[in-house]
XYZ file of C-alpha atoms in Angstrom:
516
model
C 176.284 203.396 166.683
C 175.659 201.981 170.996
C 173.550 202.530 172.558
C 172.298 201.233 176.471
C 169.411 200.893 178.747
C 169.190 200.665 182.301
C 166.770 198.080 183.801
C 167.199 199.511 187.667
C 170.851 199.078 188.605
C 171.349 196.338 185.557
C 172.710 197.614 182.422
C 171.604 196.330 179.465
C 172.951 196.257 176.284
C 170.361 196.569 173.152
C 170.916 195.287 169.549
C 172.352 197.126 167.639
C 169.772 199.370 165.063
C 169.652 197.995 161.702
C 171.241 200.749 159.258
C 170.015 202.035 155.426
C 170.551 204.829 153.133
C 166.497 205.829 152.546
C 164.087 204.978 155.255
C 160.446 206.030 154.080
C 157.432 206.246 156.283
C 154.367 204.260 155.102
C 153.280 202.228 152.259
C 151.018 204.261 150.696
C 150.234 205.290 146.893
C 153.196 208.407 148.420
C 155.884 205.582 149.689
C 155.564 203.037 147.041
C 156.033 205.861 144.906
C 159.018 206.814 146.667
C 160.209 203.110 146.371
C 159.348 202.805 143.151
C 161.459 206.231 142.615
C 164.746 205.216 144.602
C 164.998 201.737 142.571
C 165.311 203.437 139.093
C 167.047 206.646 140.163
C 169.490 205.328 143.226
C 169.351 201.773 142.699
C 172.731 201.933 144.976
C 170.755 202.691 147.524
C 169.791 200.638 150.436
C 166.122 201.823 151.899
C 163.574 199.904 153.834
C 159.621 201.324 154.084
C 158.242 201.528 157.699
C 154.559 200.891 157.663
C 152.232 200.964 160.804
C 149.048 198.495 159.146
C 149.499 195.205 158.050
C 149.325 195.473 154.456
C 150.171 198.292 151.492
C 147.864 200.907 150.488
C 147.852 204.115 153.165
C 144.007 205.849 152.807
C 142.760 202.299 150.613
C 143.437 200.167 153.264
C 142.436 201.979 156.032
C 138.832 202.953 154.688
C 136.852 199.628 154.210
C 133.503 201.404 153.572
C 130.669 200.657 151.059
C 130.886 201.984 147.932
C 135.553 203.922 148.556
C 136.315 204.778 145.810
C 139.008 207.892 144.793
C 137.402 211.120 144.518
C 140.028 211.824 141.324
C 140.601 210.240 138.289
C 143.110 207.455 138.227
C 144.875 209.041 134.996
C 146.521 211.156 137.068
C 146.002 209.729 140.664
C 148.124 206.317 139.569
C 151.578 206.911 139.161
C 153.222 207.971 135.743
C 155.270 205.551 135.797
C 152.664 202.374 135.087
C 149.325 202.802 132.567
C 145.991 203.419 134.111
C 143.696 201.146 132.205
C 140.503 201.186 134.071
C 137.246 203.795 134.110
C 138.138 207.373 135.410
C 137.047 206.657 138.739
C 138.054 203.786 140.304
C 137.390 201.540 143.452
C 139.079 201.232 146.169
C 139.865 197.836 146.232
C 140.915 197.928 142.419
C 143.676 200.655 143.614
C 144.852 198.186 145.911
C 144.877 195.606 142.381
C 147.144 198.390 141.240
C 149.503 198.823 143.760
C 150.004 195.290 144.240
C 151.414 195.229 141.234
C 153.149 198.002 141.089
C 154.443 195.904 144.210
C 155.080 193.209 142.096
C 156.385 194.453 139.369
C 159.099 196.173 140.889
C 160.381 193.201 143.549
C 159.652 196.095 145.997
C 157.491 193.708 148.849
C 161.065 192.817 150.227
C 162.203 195.981 151.580
C 158.615 196.790 152.980
C 158.400 196.052 156.703
C 154.734 195.998 158.046
C 153.113 196.850 161.629
C 155.735 198.712 162.499
C 154.615 201.845 164.426
C 157.527 204.271 164.681
C 157.809 205.960 168.124
C 160.634 208.830 167.358
C 163.370 209.882 165.381
C 166.123 211.153 166.483
C 168.931 213.337 164.696
C 172.347 213.107 166.087
C 174.697 215.894 163.804
C 177.390 214.037 165.647
C 176.564 210.748 163.248
C 174.587 212.491 160.910
C 172.316 210.166 161.088
C 168.670 209.722 162.207
C 167.782 207.070 164.149
C 163.941 205.687 163.920
C 162.201 203.269 167.047
C 160.033 201.743 166.264
C 157.319 198.802 167.903
C 156.525 195.503 166.389
C 152.567 195.346 166.781
C 152.867 191.498 166.162
C 155.144 190.645 169.357
C 155.298 194.248 170.964
C 159.028 194.539 170.237
C 161.143 197.368 170.292
C 163.395 198.144 167.616
C 165.739 200.309 165.810
C 166.993 201.752 162.856
C 169.576 203.921 161.646
C 169.550 206.246 158.226
C 170.927 208.703 156.536
C 168.127 209.732 155.510
C 164.420 210.241 155.996
C 161.409 210.677 153.807
C 157.969 210.703 155.546
C 155.129 209.455 152.806
C 152.895 208.403 155.314
C 150.290 211.689 154.359
C 148.359 213.896 156.523
C 145.541 212.280 158.569
C 145.414 209.420 161.641
C 144.246 206.433 160.377
C 143.009 205.197 163.770
C 140.237 207.076 164.215
C 137.830 210.098 162.132
C 137.059 213.429 163.431
C 133.658 213.191 165.508
C 132.601 216.564 167.398
C 131.567 216.270 170.207
C 128.037 217.217 170.243
C 125.953 217.518 172.672
C 123.408 213.945 173.952
C 125.967 211.512 171.490
C 125.889 209.278 175.096
C 122.024 209.817 174.837
C 121.827 208.470 171.627
C 120.179 204.135 171.419
C 120.783 203.979 168.161
C 124.808 202.862 166.876
C 127.408 206.023 165.814
C 129.996 205.055 163.536
C 132.184 207.100 161.381
C 133.194 205.653 157.633
C 137.114 205.435 158.761
C 136.401 202.641 161.810
C 134.122 200.996 159.871
C 132.282 197.913 161.361
C 132.420 194.471 159.374
C 128.865 193.606 161.944
C 126.696 196.915 160.430
C 123.350 195.637 159.243
C 122.093 198.664 157.566
C 118.871 196.057 155.898
C 115.652 198.278 156.522
C 117.238 200.437 158.593
C 116.422 204.546 159.411
C 120.318 205.857 157.854
C 121.204 209.615 158.728
C 124.635 210.134 157.280
C 126.127 213.863 159.433
C 128.329 215.334 156.130
C 128.105 216.900 152.877
C 131.826 215.485 151.386
C 133.547 213.055 149.021
C 132.865 210.231 151.454
C 129.171 211.279 152.050
C 128.951 210.993 148.569
C 129.773 208.005 148.460
C 128.532 206.182 150.607
C 125.036 207.082 150.325
C 124.471 205.942 146.854
C 125.762 203.031 147.840
C 123.737 202.040 150.960
C 120.607 203.768 149.359
C 119.317 200.207 147.687
C 119.726 198.617 151.295
C 118.302 201.095 153.967
C 114.618 201.614 154.583
C 115.693 205.690 153.757
C 119.488 207.742 154.110
C 119.329 211.263 154.956
C 122.375 212.870 153.972
C 122.937 215.507 157.107
C 124.777 218.677 156.449
C 125.343 222.389 158.018
C 126.274 223.720 154.481
C 126.487 222.546 150.549
C 129.673 220.977 148.683
C 130.789 221.280 145.397
C 129.816 218.237 142.820
C 130.765 217.761 139.647
C 128.475 214.975 138.455
C 129.872 213.052 134.896
C 129.871 209.583 132.967
C 132.861 207.164 134.457
C 134.224 206.762 130.932
C 137.070 208.384 128.695
C 136.589 208.854 125.623
C 139.137 209.591 124.100
C 141.078 206.636 126.467
C 138.560 204.345 124.293
C 139.344 205.579 120.984
C 143.247 205.423 121.163
C 142.407 202.040 122.328
C 140.680 201.299 119.446
C 143.361 201.969 117.774
C 145.398 200.058 119.311
C 147.863 202.480 120.846
C 149.849 201.274 123.643
C 149.047 201.700 126.855
C 151.737 203.926 127.628
C 151.256 206.075 124.798
C 146.979 206.365 125.800
C 148.065 206.926 129.953
C 150.272 209.551 129.108
C 148.172 211.089 126.581
C 145.303 211.147 128.809
C 146.940 212.024 132.038
C 148.086 215.331 130.147
C 144.637 216.518 128.026
C 143.063 215.736 131.717
C 145.837 217.784 133.488
C 145.346 220.775 130.604
C 141.723 220.305 131.647
C 142.076 220.501 135.008
C 144.587 223.570 134.798
C 142.288 225.476 132.588
C 139.271 224.693 134.947
C 141.233 225.888 138.669
C 142.520 229.535 136.435
C 138.433 230.105 136.047
C 137.485 229.161 139.757
C 139.974 231.994 140.258
C 140.121 234.758 137.698
C 135.852 233.937 136.831
C 134.295 231.699 140.018
C 131.294 232.915 139.710
C 131.068 231.373 135.938
C 132.488 228.307 137.007
C 129.610 228.689 140.058
C 127.337 228.083 137.411
C 128.777 225.515 135.262
C 129.313 223.505 138.254
C 126.133 223.846 139.368
C 123.759 223.196 136.714
C 125.485 219.940 136.571
C 123.791 219.224 139.064
C 120.521 220.763 138.380
C 120.056 218.739 135.265
C 119.890 215.564 137.221
C 117.791 217.070 140.379
C 116.926 220.546 139.165
C 116.585 224.017 140.006
C 114.819 223.837 143.077
C 117.063 221.184 144.974
C 119.895 222.511 143.344
C 118.838 226.038 145.077
C 118.365 225.400 148.142
C 121.065 222.503 149.041
C 123.390 222.186 147.150
C 124.857 225.583 145.949
C 128.206 226.390 148.525
C 128.300 230.396 149.820
C 132.206 229.867 149.026
C 133.580 229.934 145.398
C 134.839 226.592 143.905
C 137.926 225.254 145.268
C 138.079 226.895 148.454
C 137.772 223.629 149.277
C 137.751 220.105 147.212
C 135.294 219.100 144.578
C 134.920 215.712 144.189
C 133.469 213.983 140.834
C 130.790 212.259 141.501
C 130.848 209.026 138.382
C 127.322 209.061 136.628
C 125.724 211.583 139.247
C 124.574 208.635 141.227
C 124.275 210.171 144.546
C 121.750 213.256 143.025
C 120.538 209.969 141.210
C 119.224 208.405 144.508
C 118.187 211.248 145.557
C 115.539 211.974 141.813
C 114.338 208.623 143.268
C 113.784 209.570 146.895
C 115.658 206.613 148.595
C 117.548 208.991 149.962
C 116.935 213.006 150.772
C 119.452 215.798 151.275
C 118.994 218.251 154.996
C 120.577 221.508 155.188
C 120.550 222.627 158.952
C 122.425 222.571 162.330
C 122.470 219.662 164.985
C 121.088 221.651 168.049
C 121.759 218.177 170.048
C 121.675 214.130 170.224
C 118.198 212.436 171.144
C 116.948 209.309 172.504
C 115.705 208.802 169.269
C 118.233 210.833 166.664
C 118.872 214.138 166.100
C 117.455 217.260 166.562
C 118.376 220.273 164.405
C 118.167 223.989 165.219
C 114.948 224.661 163.786
C 113.525 222.575 165.729
C 113.264 219.542 163.520
C 114.220 216.133 164.726
C 115.432 213.140 163.187
C 114.839 210.147 164.219
C 117.593 207.480 162.789
C 118.981 203.998 163.755
C 122.271 204.810 162.425
C 123.614 208.057 162.040
C 127.022 208.050 160.185
C 129.558 210.629 160.811
C 131.424 211.371 157.966
C 132.498 214.646 159.399
C 136.217 213.988 158.153
C 139.585 213.064 159.839
C 142.501 215.094 162.317
C 145.262 215.994 160.717
C 148.536 214.498 161.238
C 151.489 216.575 161.346
C 154.476 214.204 160.196
C 153.235 211.076 161.405
C 152.285 212.396 165.069
C 155.385 211.235 165.083
C 158.049 213.134 168.560
C 161.419 214.196 166.448
C 164.337 215.836 168.186
C 167.334 217.472 166.968
C 170.660 217.153 168.678
C 168.949 216.240 171.718
C 166.068 218.932 171.429
C 161.886 218.178 170.671
C 160.890 219.898 167.510
C 157.808 221.492 167.199
C 157.269 222.313 163.312
C 154.847 225.023 164.087
C 158.131 227.083 164.816
C 159.952 225.826 161.598
C 159.730 227.589 157.720
C 158.529 224.700 155.315
C 160.782 224.837 152.141
C 158.280 224.425 149.207
C 156.368 222.063 151.467
C 158.436 219.293 151.446
C 161.471 220.552 153.438
C 161.785 222.139 157.481
C 163.833 224.777 158.747
C 166.587 223.396 161.086
C 165.793 219.984 160.188
C 167.908 218.353 158.333
C 168.307 215.058 155.712
C 164.128 214.864 155.228
C 161.017 215.486 152.927
C 157.585 215.581 153.527
C 155.476 214.293 150.639
C 152.229 216.684 151.083
C 150.244 216.539 147.925
C 147.664 218.783 146.093
C 144.527 219.396 147.062
C 143.159 220.480 143.727
C 144.735 217.818 141.729
C 145.994 214.602 141.913
C 148.118 213.880 145.287
C 150.178 212.120 143.472
C 151.366 214.343 140.209
C 152.826 215.615 143.803
C 153.965 211.825 144.980
C 156.053 211.478 142.118
C 157.511 214.925 141.202
C 159.142 215.286 145.022
C 160.262 211.372 144.304
C 162.663 212.830 141.686
C 163.731 215.321 143.664
C 164.265 213.727 146.973
C 166.481 210.848 144.535
C 168.792 214.115 142.788
C 169.150 215.349 146.140
C 170.462 212.338 147.915
C 173.013 211.945 144.598
C 173.713 215.504 145.173
C 175.049 215.079 148.471
C 177.078 212.733 147.228
C 178.429 214.086 144.564
C 179.984 216.627 146.955
C 180.163 213.980 149.614
C 178.033 215.674 152.176
C 176.751 213.852 155.077
C 173.484 216.464 156.002
C 171.649 219.257 154.044
C 169.663 221.760 155.541
C 167.062 224.402 155.002
C 167.866 227.886 156.249
C 165.956 231.368 155.399
C 169.176 233.047 153.354
C 170.203 237.177 153.938
C 167.253 238.077 151.366
C 164.616 236.417 153.740
C 165.403 238.617 156.727
C 161.875 240.114 157.609
C 159.850 237.932 155.676
C 156.577 237.890 157.353
C 156.197 233.858 157.755
C 151.895 233.020 158.282
C 150.065 230.384 158.285
C 150.461 226.660 156.693
C 147.744 227.633 154.011
C 146.011 230.806 153.445
C 141.903 229.950 154.178
C 141.378 232.400 151.893
C 142.494 229.916 149.559
C 141.923 226.715 150.586
C 140.051 226.174 153.981
C 138.663 222.572 154.620
C 137.748 222.255 158.253
C 140.895 219.292 158.926
C 143.554 221.914 157.528
C 141.830 224.669 160.010
C 141.130 222.405 163.059
C 144.956 221.900 163.310
C 146.888 225.057 161.281
C 148.655 225.798 164.442
C 150.063 222.573 164.378
C 151.329 223.028 161.212
C 154.989 224.484 159.946
C 154.456 228.592 158.999
C 155.245 229.643 155.237
C 156.713 232.769 154.102
C 155.392 235.626 151.454
C 158.459 234.060 149.070
C 157.400 230.944 146.945
C 160.632 228.695 147.459
C 158.621 229.019 151.444
C 155.241 228.039 151.016
C 153.421 225.066 149.921
C 152.232 226.624 146.949
C 149.190 223.524 145.956
C 150.018 224.864 142.463
C 151.357 221.386 140.163
C 151.008 223.281 136.463
C 154.304 225.740 138.330
C 155.640 223.578 140.635
C 156.251 220.481 137.734
C 158.508 223.169 135.805
C 160.185 224.194 138.850
C 160.880 221.805 141.279
C 162.670 220.489 138.615
C 164.735 223.172 138.325
C 166.256 223.968 141.921
C 168.953 225.094 142.309
C 170.635 222.494 145.067
C 173.554 225.121 145.430
C 171.575 227.873 146.046
C 171.734 229.663 149.750
C 169.063 228.081 150.781
C 170.808 224.773 151.197
C 172.792 224.231 153.911
C 175.391 221.085 153.911
C 177.455 219.537 155.872
C 180.822 221.123 154.590
C 180.243 224.496 157.074
C 178.928 226.118 153.157
C 176.669 229.242 154.296
C 177.366 228.461 158.276
C 178.519 231.184 159.680
C 175.666 233.476 157.293
C 173.039 231.637 158.803
C 170.299 233.414 160.022
C 168.104 233.125 163.059
C 164.037 232.555 161.559
C 162.342 235.601 160.797
C 159.511 237.008 163.345
C 156.449 237.486 162.321
C 155.448 240.630 160.655
């Protein structure tokens, strides 16, 4: 390929782009897993991993606030191919160490290029290639890469900044306002009055980590969230280790046991929500008592409509019980010079306010996509199983699970991608895309996720930007690992939803179905 750019009246030749069979976007948990699977399942394929950050880790590199840890167990959040040998809930540093070992043990480092921010992805059907433009953070140099297949593993939120609501009076506050996603190295909490706004996993992680240092820390929440307090140990794993069972066996056995228990609880939450709710609230009440549980930790929604975080050793509840932390359930009227005025009329004075209020959803990394000269609006596409999109060839996005560990899906999507790439080679196809089938004509199209099923704030704020889903399971992200672990490996790559570049189904391709 050859491209040129004009500066004034002079035409300057640009260097030929570096070409790879597969280009992976992101060196987080999904991208490192993708690189591993490529080396094992398609070893002849060349590939490169581009990441805008200066090191691997994704979420675990971005977030540096005190106490940063996983909110799901590492036996399932860890890769299926590398045993986890630490406590079920792990600190961010432990997860980074684990990922670093995967890179080192499998020689993946030579494939990764850090500090490369992608600015455009352009597909050409004439050449059956993606051209990816990127800018180097250290030099500002603009680079181009071409690839046959684009594997989007960059996650689903913006790493540059977190989400903070535009409350009235923010500029009036004389103290310091901090978002956990951009935690400052110079923040001194010693002896300070701290308010943490938010009720999710970040707040529950942060508060017990700083409570001993602050004068007092208050969790200010608009509405309660479900948590699962419990011991940060796995008795089965420990017993198997006492029997000197190989770690590979332990990892698989404990992984299956935890997945089975997760499936049972998910089914209970969907079929018997009152029972699931009582089970969750009882565990909290055992630590802080029924009065505080009823007042501050009893959500109005049924379990699993939002993510449920595991709280190791019930640490946030222990700090509340000790009086080092407290909870207020109210809404913010405005910020004042001294703190926060609530709608109830109460004013909280604070030296530091931490806004653990979520993040901005990022659709495909906020990268401008172009297909054959036309900009892609993903909101006008329909998703195929939450990983491919109508009208966008040779591309897969890894979007994990909400009710199970993200990495479970990263692994099975990797199997699908590697199988698809091999299948394309076998039939000598250079291009594949998904398209609605004749039997899908008139199928109702709806938002990416059913709000009655799952409705966190970050998704609700940006749902209009996400691809659409169809009424049939293959045209949606079902969020059901226990189905997908069997369904994705069984996908018929010669099914009529797949359109290859040899003309198969080209004449029968249908327009996007209109929403009912």
